[in-house]
Tab-separated table of C-alpha atoms in Angstrom:
chain	number	residue	atom	x	y	z
A	1	MET	CA	-224.435	88.149	9.466
A	2	ARG	CA	-223.269	84.157	9.666
A	3	ASN	CA	-223.849	81.859	12.965
A	4	SER	CA	-220.937	80.480	14.153
A	5	LYS	CA	-222.350	77.214	13.105
A	6	ASP	CA	-221.992	78.071	9.506
A	7	ILE	CA	-218.253	79.411	9.899
A	8	VAL	CA	-217.692	75.902	11.296
A	9	MET	CA	-218.751	74.291	8.570
A	10	LYS	CA	-217.589	76.102	5.358
A	11	SER	CA	-214.213	76.297	6.809
A	12	PRO	CA	-212.445	72.509	7.082
A	13	LYS	CA	-208.771	74.225	8.384
A	14	ARG	CA	-210.236	76.048	11.208
A	15	THR	CA	-212.446	72.474	11.467
A	16	LEU	CA	-208.951	70.403	11.401
A	17	GLY	CA	-207.316	72.736	13.639
A	18	ILE	CA	-210.654	72.794	16.187
A	19	ILE	CA	-210.204	69.220	16.746
A	20	LEU	CA	-206.518	69.616	16.740
A	21	LEU	CA	-206.962	71.167	19.547
A	22	VAL	CA	-208.854	69.482	21.468
A	23	ILE	CA	-206.756	66.446	21.059
A	24	VAL	CA	-203.498	68.229	22.565
A	25	GLY	CA	-205.923	69.577	25.364
A	26	ILE	CA	-206.678	65.990	26.209
A	27	PHE	CA	-202.866	64.141	25.748
A	28	THR	CA	-202.057	66.784	27.890
A	29	TYR	CA	-204.140	66.540	30.991
A	30	THR	CA	-204.276	62.686	30.779
A	31	THR	CA	-200.166	62.726	31.111
A	32	PHE	CA	-199.405	65.415	33.653
A	33	ASN	CA	-202.725	64.814	35.553
A	34	ARG	CA	-202.553	60.696	35.441
A	35	PRO	CA	-202.803	58.904	38.862
A	36	VAL	CA	-199.476	58.092	40.285
A	37	GLU	CA	-198.574	54.851	39.909
A	38	LYS	CA	-198.272	51.664	42.510
A	39	GLY	CA	-196.176	52.226	46.047
A	40	ALA	CA	-195.332	55.467	44.505
A	41	ARG	CA	-197.567	57.747	46.529
A	42	ASN	CA	-197.065	60.136	49.138
A	43	ARG	CA	-193.349	60.516	47.155
A	44	HIS	CA	-193.582	64.264	49.274
A	45	HIS	CA	-193.456	62.948	52.826
A	46	GLY	CA	-190.638	63.689	54.901
A	47	GLY	CA	-189.968	67.171	53.965
A	48	ALA	CA	-189.953	66.958	49.840
A	49	THR	CA	-191.216	69.506	47.767
A	50	GLN	CA	-191.311	69.605	44.374
A	51	HIS	CA	-188.766	71.694	43.151
A	52	GLY	CA	-187.034	71.297	46.567
A	53	GLU	CA	-184.831	69.199	48.203
A	54	ALA	CA	-185.587	67.892	51.972
A	55	VAL	CA	-184.048	70.395	54.527
A	56	LEU	CA	-181.419	67.668	55.376
A	57	ARG	CA	-178.584	68.845	54.259
A	58	SER	CA	-174.885	66.937	54.221
A	59	HIS	CA	-173.128	67.320	56.970
A	60	HIS	CA	-170.421	69.364	55.539
A	61	LYS	CA	-170.027	72.655	57.111
A	62	HIS	CA	-171.479	76.074	55.776
A	63	HIS	CA	-174.495	75.421	55.136
A	64	ARG	CA	-177.298	77.290	57.970
A	65	HIS	CA	-178.319	80.364	55.747
A	66	GLU	CA	-177.952	79.184	51.908
A	67	ASP	CA	-181.044	77.364	51.497
A	68	ALA	CA	-182.044	79.448	48.883
A	69	ASP	CA	-178.689	76.924	47.301
A	70	TYR	CA	-180.341	74.271	47.505
A	71	GLU	CA	-183.827	75.475	45.970
A	72	ILE	CA	-183.891	72.575	43.047
A	73	LYS	CA	-184.991	74.757	40.249
A	74	PRO	CA	-183.730	72.966	36.724
A	75	PRO	CA	-182.522	75.056	34.143
A	76	TRP	CA	-185.473	75.201	31.818
A	77	GLU	CA	-187.488	76.668	35.202
A	78	GLU	CA	-184.981	79.737	35.724
A	79	GLU	CA	-185.578	82.913	34.368
A	80	GLU	CA	-183.135	84.473	31.960
A	81	GLU	CA	-180.517	86.757	33.414
A	82	GLU	CA	-180.425	90.177	31.593
A	83	ASP	CA	-176.032	90.366	32.183
A	84	SER	CA	-174.293	87.660	30.249
A	85	SER	CA	-171.150	89.973	30.550
A	86	ASN	CA	-169.330	88.324	33.086
A	87	SER	CA	-170.712	84.857	31.675
A	88	THR	CA	-167.678	82.048	31.259
A	89	MET	CA	-169.497	80.300	28.549
A	90	GLU	CA	-169.069	82.620	25.685
A	91	TYR	CA	-165.755	81.101	24.297
A	92	THR	CA	-166.458	77.324	24.615
A	93	THR	CA	-168.811	74.578	22.887
A	94	ILE	CA	-170.985	72.927	25.705
A	95	HIS	CA	-171.075	69.396	24.696
A	96	PRO	CA	-173.956	67.162	26.022
A	97	THR	CA	-173.305	64.358	28.221
A	98	THR	CA	-176.343	62.241	28.174
A	99	GLY	CA	-175.032	59.470	30.182
A	100	PRO	CA	-174.654	55.480	29.661
A	101	GLU	CA	-177.744	53.417	28.116
A	102	ILE	CA	-178.759	51.252	30.754
A	103	ASP	CA	-181.046	48.055	31.022
A	104	ARG	CA	-182.827	47.902	33.940
A	105	ASP	CA	-183.806	44.628	33.427
A	106	GLY	CA	-180.244	43.111	33.070
A	107	CYS	CA	-178.765	45.824	35.381
A	108	LYS	CA	-175.438	44.392	37.099
A	109	PRO	CA	-174.333	46.575	40.038
A	110	ARG	CA	-170.907	48.582	39.378
A	111	HIS	CA	-168.229	47.730	41.509
A	112	ASN	CA	-164.847	49.554	40.290
A	113	ILE	CA	-165.565	53.041	40.347
A	114	ALA	CA	-163.272	55.669	41.268
A	115	PHE	CA	-164.381	58.786	43.818
A	116	ILE	CA	-162.625	61.910	43.166
A	117	LYS	CA	-162.460	63.521	46.033
A	118	VAL	CA	-163.362	67.792	45.378
A	119	HIS	CA	-161.801	70.012	48.024
A	120	ARG	CA	-164.690	71.718	50.318
A	121	SER	CA	-167.732	70.157	47.606
A	122	GLY	CA	-169.485	67.562	50.237
A	123	SER	CA	-167.040	64.795	49.027
A	124	SER	CA	-166.058	63.405	52.867
A	125	THR	CA	-170.324	62.611	53.344
A	126	VAL	CA	-169.770	60.928	49.411
A	127	GLN	CA	-166.867	59.619	50.363
A	128	ASN	CA	-168.570	57.807	53.027
A	129	ILE	CA	-171.106	56.251	50.386
A	130	PHE	CA	-168.265	54.896	48.472
A	131	LEU	CA	-166.661	53.080	51.100
A	132	ARG	CA	-169.112	52.230	52.916
A	133	TYR	CA	-170.322	50.076	49.898
A	134	ALA	CA	-167.428	48.980	49.432
A	135	TYR	CA	-166.884	47.566	52.639
A	136	ASP	CA	-170.465	45.764	52.766
A	137	HIS	CA	-169.328	44.234	48.785
A	138	ASP	CA	-165.991	42.835	50.940
A	139	LEU	CA	-164.128	44.732	47.219
A	140	VAL	CA	-160.812	46.040	48.012
A	141	VAL	CA	-160.137	49.875	48.383
A	142	GLY	CA	-156.886	51.703	47.670
A	143	LEU	CA	-155.664	53.544	50.557
A	144	PRO	CA	-152.460	55.553	51.268
A	145	ARG	CA	-149.540	53.546	52.340
A	146	MET	CA	-149.450	55.560	55.838
A	147	PRO	CA	-152.621	54.931	57.413
A	148	GLU	CA	-153.632	58.669	58.801
A	149	SER	CA	-153.055	60.062	54.995
A	150	PRO	CA	-156.221	61.960	52.983
A	151	TRP	CA	-154.090	61.652	49.969
A	152	VAL	CA	-152.841	59.199	47.864
A	153	GLY	CA	-149.538	59.993	46.166
A	154	CYS	CA	-148.360	63.042	45.078
A	155	ARG	CA	-150.679	65.659	43.293
A	156	SER	CA	-151.377	63.593	39.820
A	157	VAL	CA	-149.024	60.995	40.839
A	158	ILE	CA	-149.255	57.877	42.185
A	159	LYS	CA	-146.699	55.550	42.871
A	160	ASP	CA	-146.045	51.831	44.299
A	161	SER	CA	-144.670	53.176	47.785
A	162	ASP	CA	-147.683	55.423	48.096
A	163	VAL	CA	-150.417	53.344	48.448
A	164	MET	CA	-151.352	50.609	50.956
A	165	GLU	CA	-149.191	46.859	49.766
A	166	LEU	CA	-151.621	43.900	48.617
A	167	ALA	CA	-150.862	40.733	47.541
A	168	PRO	CA	-149.167	40.709	43.595
A	169	GLY	CA	-152.107	41.125	41.119
A	170	VAL	CA	-154.686	42.267	43.578
A	171	LYS	CA	-156.856	45.999	42.074
A	172	TRP	CA	-158.458	48.335	43.794
A	173	ASN	CA	-162.311	48.792	43.381
A	174	ILE	CA	-163.459	51.499	44.685
A	175	PHE	CA	-161.017	54.391	45.473
A	176	ALA	CA	-162.738	56.973	47.292
A	177	HIS	CA	-159.175	59.638	48.503
A	178	HIS	CA	-157.731	62.114	48.097
A	179	SER	CA	-155.766	62.575	44.519
A	180	THR	CA	-155.311	64.640	41.628
A	181	TYR	CA	-156.920	63.251	38.626
A	182	ASN	CA	-154.596	61.187	36.188
A	183	LYS	CA	-156.418	58.509	34.315
A	184	THR	CA	-153.331	56.379	33.761
A	185	ASN	CA	-152.402	56.395	37.234
A	186	PHE	CA	-156.062	54.998	38.116
A	187	ASP	CA	-155.505	52.507	34.637
A	188	ARG	CA	-152.578	51.200	36.954
A	189	PHE	CA	-154.654	50.282	39.552
A	190	MET	CA	-157.768	49.462	39.316
A	191	HIS	CA	-159.623	47.140	36.372
A	192	PRO	CA	-160.904	47.792	33.322
A	193	GLY	CA	-163.749	49.529	32.683
A	194	THR	CA	-164.314	51.734	35.838
A	195	GLU	CA	-166.422	53.936	36.888
A	196	PHE	CA	-165.308	57.836	37.643
A	197	VAL	CA	-167.313	60.102	39.071
A	198	GLY	CA	-166.932	63.442	40.533
A	199	ILE	CA	-168.392	66.439	42.448
A	200	LEU	CA	-168.533	70.050	41.899
A	201	ARG	CA	-170.282	72.439	44.194
A	202	LYS	CA	-171.157	75.923	43.062
A	203	PRO	CA	-167.348	78.335	43.583
A	204	ILE	CA	-168.213	81.359	46.019
A	205	ASN	CA	-170.017	78.412	48.466
A	206	ARG	CA	-166.619	76.351	48.274
A	207	LEU	CA	-164.916	80.046	48.912
A	208	ARG	CA	-166.166	80.565	51.440
A	209	SER	CA	-165.805	76.888	52.730
A	210	VAL	CA	-162.579	76.378	52.068
A	211	PHE	CA	-161.253	80.171	53.489
A	212	TYR	CA	-162.476	79.558	57.139
A	213	ALA	CA	-162.044	76.060	57.749
A	214	LEU	CA	-158.189	76.407	56.741
A	215	ARG	CA	-157.755	80.130	57.730
A	216	LEU	CA	-156.531	81.309	54.556
A	217	GLU	CA	-156.101	84.331	55.501
A	218	GLN	CA	-152.876	83.305	56.621
A	219	TYR	CA	-151.407	82.638	52.927
A	220	PHE	CA	-152.134	86.226	52.543
A	221	PRO	CA	-149.759	89.302	53.466
A	222	GLY	CA	-152.177	91.969	54.928
A	223	LEU	CA	-155.121	90.353	54.676
A	224	GLU	CA	-155.947	89.614	58.122
A	225	GLY	CA	-159.894	90.558	58.620
A	226	LYS	CA	-161.442	91.958	61.739
A	227	GLU	CA	-164.404	91.655	63.076
A	228	ASN	CA	-167.029	93.122	60.748
A	229	ASP	CA	-164.746	93.142	58.219
A	230	THR	CA	-163.625	89.116	57.471
A	231	GLY	CA	-160.838	88.777	55.351
A	232	LEU	CA	-162.801	87.162	52.946
A	233	MET	CA	-165.300	90.082	52.218
A	234	LYS	CA	-161.323	92.142	51.141
A	235	TYR	CA	-160.261	89.165	48.751
A	236	LEU	CA	-163.559	89.132	47.517
A	237	ARG	CA	-164.083	92.971	46.771
A	238	ASP	CA	-160.684	92.646	45.066
A	239	PRO	CA	-159.738	89.379	43.905
A	240	ALA	CA	-157.068	90.580	41.303
A	241	HIS	CA	-155.114	91.063	43.490
A	242	TRP	CA	-155.279	89.320	46.176
A	243	ASP	CA	-154.081	86.980	44.320
A	244	LYS	CA	-151.518	87.935	43.049
A	245	VAL	CA	-149.955	88.441	46.580
A	246	PHE	CA	-151.349	84.372	47.294
A	247	SER	CA	-148.538	82.393	49.103
A	248	HIS	CA	-148.687	78.720	49.972
A	249	PRO	CA	-145.800	76.751	50.386
A	250	ALA	CA	-145.314	74.239	47.789
A	251	THR	CA	-146.902	70.666	48.817
A	252	CYS	CA	-148.023	67.758	47.961
A	253	PHE	CA	-151.469	68.769	48.733
A	254	GLU	CA	-150.806	72.299	48.125
A	255	HIS	CA	-154.682	72.020	46.790
A	256	ASP	CA	-156.231	71.684	50.491
A	257	ALA	CA	-154.964	75.496	50.784
A	258	CYS	CA	-156.637	77.331	47.121
A	259	VAL	CA	-158.495	80.138	45.691
A	260	GLN	CA	-158.565	80.351	41.929
A	261	ASP	CA	-159.970	77.123	39.752
A	262	CYS	CA	-159.550	74.829	42.662
A	263	MET	CA	-161.870	72.000	41.782
A	264	ALA	CA	-160.601	71.760	38.140
A	265	LYS	CA	-156.704	71.500	39.444
A	266	ASP	CA	-158.208	68.880	41.993
A	267	LEU	CA	-160.061	67.617	38.615
A	268	GLY	CA	-156.290	67.390	36.720
A	269	LEU	CA	-156.453	71.059	35.242
A	270	PRO	CA	-153.118	71.615	33.000
A	271	PRO	CA	-150.686	73.603	34.487
A	272	GLY	CA	-150.060	77.601	32.961
A	273	GLU	CA	-152.718	80.187	31.444
A	274	LEU	CA	-155.142	78.827	29.065
A	275	ASP	CA	-156.600	80.338	26.670
A	276	GLY	CA	-160.921	79.256	25.825
A	277	GLN	CA	-160.384	76.135	23.038
A	278	ALA	CA	-158.068	74.606	25.520
A	279	ILE	CA	-160.598	74.728	28.567
A	280	ASP	CA	-162.684	73.619	26.130
A	281	THR	CA	-160.877	70.426	25.013
A	282	PHE	CA	-160.278	70.335	29.573
A	283	ILE	CA	-164.233	70.021	30.285
A	284	HIS	CA	-164.897	67.905	26.743
A	285	LYS	CA	-161.911	65.084	28.290
A	286	ILE	CA	-163.952	65.033	31.864
A	287	GLY	CA	-167.185	64.575	30.093
A	288	LYS	CA	-165.596	61.993	28.289
A	289	ASP	CA	-164.006	60.223	31.522
A	290	PHE	CA	-166.252	60.706	33.609
A	291	THR	CA	-169.659	58.612	33.872
A	292	LEU	CA	-171.061	61.396	36.420
A	293	LEU	CA	-170.476	64.674	38.379
A	294	LEU	CA	-172.426	64.748	40.868
A	295	ILE	CA	-174.034	68.562	42.136
A	296	LEU	CA	-173.428	69.399	45.625
A	297	GLU	CA	-176.513	72.101	45.881
A	298	HIS	CA	-178.911	69.422	44.592
A	299	ILE	CA	-177.041	66.629	45.934
A	300	ASN	CA	-180.427	64.208	46.640
A	301	TRP	CA	-180.658	64.138	42.874
A	302	SER	CA	-177.335	63.607	41.701
A	303	LEU	CA	-177.320	60.866	43.943
A	304	VAL	CA	-180.852	59.062	42.379
A	305	LEU	CA	-178.897	59.633	39.479
A	306	LEU	CA	-175.721	57.972	40.349
A	307	LYS	CA	-177.857	54.934	42.107
A	308	ARG	CA	-179.149	54.494	38.712
A	309	ARG	CA	-176.273	54.525	36.713
A	310	MET	CA	-174.355	52.168	38.502
A	311	CYS	CA	-176.887	50.151	39.093
A	312	TRP	CA	-177.241	50.116	42.971
A	313	GLN	CA	-179.980	50.024	46.342
A	314	MET	CA	-181.366	52.775	48.137
A	315	GLU	CA	-179.915	51.980	51.340
A	316	ASP	CA	-176.115	52.165	48.885
A	317	ILE	CA	-176.812	55.977	48.987
A	318	LEU	CA	-178.172	56.337	52.314
A	319	TYR	CA	-175.494	59.305	54.097
A	320	TRP	CA	-175.512	61.201	57.875
A	321	VAL	CA	-176.877	64.325	58.576
A	322	ALA	CA	-174.928	65.467	61.247
A	323	ASP	CA	-176.254	68.664	63.608
A	324	GLU	CA	-174.279	71.895	62.281
A	325	ASP	CA	-172.126	73.075	64.663
A	326	ASP	CA	-171.190	76.844	65.747
A	327	MET	CA	-168.762	77.536	63.032
A	328	THR	CA	-171.643	78.573	60.736
A	329	ASN	CA	-172.064	82.174	62.779
A	330	TYR	CA	-169.687	84.173	60.340
A	331	GLU	CA	-172.327	83.877	57.571
A	332	GLU	CA	-174.635	85.630	59.498
A	333	LYS	CA	-173.296	89.229	58.559
A	334	GLU	CA	-171.581	88.478	55.589
A	335	HIS	CA	-173.671	89.360	52.439
A	336	PHE	CA	-171.814	88.894	49.087
A	337	THR	CA	-172.776	91.693	46.284
A	338	GLU	CA	-173.312	91.254	42.824
A	339	LYS	CA	-169.985	93.078	41.917
A	340	MET	CA	-168.170	90.862	44.264
A	341	VAL	CA	-169.285	87.585	43.192
A	342	ALA	CA	-168.630	88.657	39.402
A	343	LYS	CA	-165.264	89.581	40.402
A	344	TYR	CA	-164.368	86.137	41.755
A	345	LYS	CA	-165.979	84.796	38.514
A	346	ARG	CA	-163.458	86.224	36.310
A	347	SER	CA	-160.596	85.503	39.062
A	348	SER	CA	-161.794	81.643	38.989
A	349	ARG	CA	-163.510	81.403	35.202
A	350	ILE	CA	-162.568	77.876	34.674
A	351	ASP	CA	-164.015	76.596	38.036
A	352	TYR	CA	-166.991	78.481	37.364
A	353	HIS	CA	-167.496	77.401	33.246
A	354	LEU	CA	-166.955	73.280	35.030
A	355	TYR	CA	-169.940	73.869	37.095
A	356	GLU	CA	-172.212	75.894	34.956
A	357	HIS	CA	-171.158	72.603	32.395
A	358	PHE	CA	-171.716	69.396	34.534
A	359	ASN	CA	-174.799	71.289	36.652
A	360	ALA	CA	-176.868	71.432	32.905
A	361	SER	CA	-175.337	68.050	31.997
A	362	LEU	CA	-176.682	66.477	35.355
A	363	TRP	CA	-180.452	67.866	34.991
A	364	ARG	CA	-180.024	66.949	31.032
A	365	GLN	CA	-179.843	63.575	32.277
A	366	ILE	CA	-182.183	64.127	34.763
A	367	SER	CA	-184.605	64.980	31.851
A	368	LEU	CA	-184.007	61.744	30.474
A	369	GLU	CA	-184.787	59.644	32.481
A	370	GLY	CA	-188.973	60.056	33.462
A	371	ARG	CA	-191.626	60.829	35.585
A	372	ASP	CA	-190.897	58.080	38.044
A	373	PHE	CA	-186.827	59.570	38.902
A	374	TYR	CA	-188.662	63.032	40.311
A	375	GLU	CA	-190.724	59.833	42.522
A	376	GLU	CA	-187.601	58.258	42.973
A	377	VAL	CA	-186.089	61.271	44.670
A	378	TRP	CA	-189.024	61.876	46.819
A	379	GLU	CA	-188.911	58.589	48.023
A	380	PHE	CA	-185.037	58.791	48.913
A	381	GLU	CA	-186.079	61.792	51.073
A	382	ARG	CA	-188.730	60.259	52.503
A	383	ILE	CA	-186.340	57.434	53.516
A	384	LEU	CA	-183.251	59.486	54.292
A	385	LYS	CA	-185.474	61.175	56.922
A	386	ILE	CA	-186.420	58.476	58.265
A	387	VAL	CA	-183.011	56.469	59.082
A	388	ASN	CA	-181.504	60.165	60.123
A	389	GLU	CA	-184.375	60.380	63.044
A	390	ARG	CA	-184.151	57.053	63.866
A	391	CYS	CA	-180.379	57.145	63.648
A	392	GLN	CA	-180.426	59.331	66.048
A	393	GLU	CA	-182.151	57.723	68.476
A	394	ASP	CA	-179.634	55.194	69.251
A	395	ASP	CA	-182.093	53.246	72.185
A	396	GLY	CA	-180.677	49.913	70.757
A	397	LYS	CA	-184.144	49.277	68.747
A	398	PHE	CA	-184.030	48.666	64.701
A	399	LYS	CA	-186.553	49.518	62.913
A	400	ILE	CA	-188.011	48.195	59.049
A	401	VAL	CA	-188.650	50.783	56.384
A	402	GLY	CA	-190.936	48.781	54.138
A	403	GLY	CA	-189.990	48.011	50.750
A	404	THR	CA	-191.426	50.506	48.090
A	405	ASP	CA	-191.128	49.991	43.796
A	406	TYR	CA	-187.968	52.620	44.364
A	407	SER	CA	-186.577	50.060	47.060
A	408	LYS	CA	-185.908	47.072	48.824
A	409	GLU	CA	-187.304	46.739	53.038
A	410	ILE	CA	-183.861	48.427	54.747
A	411	TYR	CA	-183.458	47.926	58.650
A	412	ILE	CA	-182.074	50.770	60.348
A	413	THR	CA	-179.808	48.727	63.262
A	414	TRP	CA	-177.098	49.713	65.007
A	415	SER	CA	-174.623	48.386	62.778
A	416	LEU	CA	-176.091	50.886	59.769
A	417	CYS	CA	-176.086	53.847	61.817
A	418	THR	CA	-172.879	53.354	63.499
A	419	LYS	CA	-171.413	52.570	59.384
A	420	LEU	CA	-173.379	56.266	58.540
A	421	LYS	CA	-171.197	58.009	60.957
A	422	PHE	CA	-167.563	56.827	60.397
A	423	ASN	CA	-165.424	59.183	59.651
A	424	ARG	CA	-162.444	58.179	56.976
A	425	LEU	CA	-159.729	57.357	59.533
A	426	THR	CA	-162.720	55.151	61.003
A	427	TRP	CA	-163.167	53.890	58.030
A	428	ASP	CA	-159.116	53.592	56.581
A	429	GLU	CA	-158.521	51.615	59.716
A	430	ASN	CA	-161.567	49.186	59.616
A	431	LEU	CA	-160.355	48.404	55.574
A	432	ARG	CA	-156.719	48.411	55.933
A	433	GLY	CA	-157.388	45.590	58.879
A	434	MET	CA	-159.784	43.448	56.483
A	435	GLN	CA	-157.606	43.807	53.519
A	436	LYS	CA	-154.464	42.765	55.784
A	437	ILE	CA	-156.232	39.608	56.725
A	438	HIS	CA	-157.704	39.108	53.559
A	439	TYR	CA	-154.512	40.140	51.303
A	440	GLY	CA	-151.515	40.806	54.212
A	441	ASN	CA	-150.180	38.988	56.851
A	442	VAL	CA	-152.727	37.427	58.469
A	443	GLU	CA	-151.285	37.238	62.192
A	444	GLU	CA	-150.387	40.712	62.039
A	445	LYS	CA	-153.875	41.927	62.134
A	446	LYS	CA	-156.122	38.358	63.514
A	447	ASP	CA	-157.611	40.215	66.444
A	448	PHE	CA	-158.761	43.696	64.197
A	449	GLY	CA	-160.988	40.828	62.559
A	450	ASP	CA	-162.488	39.688	66.097
A	451	ARG	CA	-162.720	43.689	67.162
A	452	TRP	CA	-164.830	45.055	64.094
A	453	ALA	CA	-166.523	41.239	63.398
A	454	ASP	CA	-170.023	42.802	64.742
A	455	ILE	CA	-170.192	45.166	62.566
A	456	LYS	CA	-170.013	43.586	59.877
A	457	GLU	CA	-173.280	42.380	58.318
A	458	HIS	CA	-172.987	39.467	56.251
């Protein structure tokens, strides 16, 4: 009987195989067990975990019992679903979205950006980010002619009479109000090369939010719910029936109250019945026009990717995490069955296809960013937690968050905390006054500049 040494020595192929296995083993160990780079220590502090976002959530309502939706699980780690009968992906081709090539060393901040607000998808939180960025960098913002309007224009049309009047030749740098996406509008009012950014949310979660925020039962005759059987639950048992009786007054803001393919409509979905090819064409166009579609369920990962795409600083993507209110009690008694979700997928199949496509696109782009991207997300969550805790204390003192490989020093001042808490109306009033000073009748708003001088940081 031959010993193992004879076998190895007399079998060159087997010897070569063993050598290759050893090399692969060494490479794998050194790659995934290397020390963390300088400045990247303790990235997990602040409540973040490797596959989960921090407990911090945006102030967008109705998240108290949706923690599972916020667990970060990239597509390559998710288990394959056995039942694909309800998939919305079978009739179309996925167009890969990898994002632009960016030279990190020569990266210049992007100042011309249109953010398309998608209803009930965390867009107000992200709107604050863009308006704050515009304010801090003295950029021109597209504002509605009517001071209190959340919309600019009517549906997908923006006329000169719909917007705040500025000096001749002045174009917008930032747009972050509601308007149905129509690139022709933005080409008129914004600079060439403007970047487009949007946000999406899991459709069933968006439906829950809009149902209670706008009390949608009033637009469904006979859908009034009871204490133990809400209108939303009744709707989800038979969406096909209730969609036929949905009655909402035709206004410029009809997308506010919407139940079917609402995110796609905000992004400019053509009216009428669309076949698979038309849906595919629509989504391909969105992927071509937009630099990035953020995903609310993965908001921190999305924002760090936005930071990189726009060449911004960590401070630029901070947001305020407000205390949750008492409007989330209904979630304790609502449990959507798989059958309900499957029915709603059929009812709102374009939204589901849109969400699945760009959620996969987000993770494809992240996978190309390298190992340090994950460390940057952990660092962002650490800083976000520190800033929010400090701003909640509101004692007039300021704190400095030290710089790292991913962030410059951040001064947590009263000014920063105040701006993080601004809502749209406050921002609109502020920006409108400043733009009047620079591009309108100076005397009309001169006192406004004095009023806000202590907020503006130079």
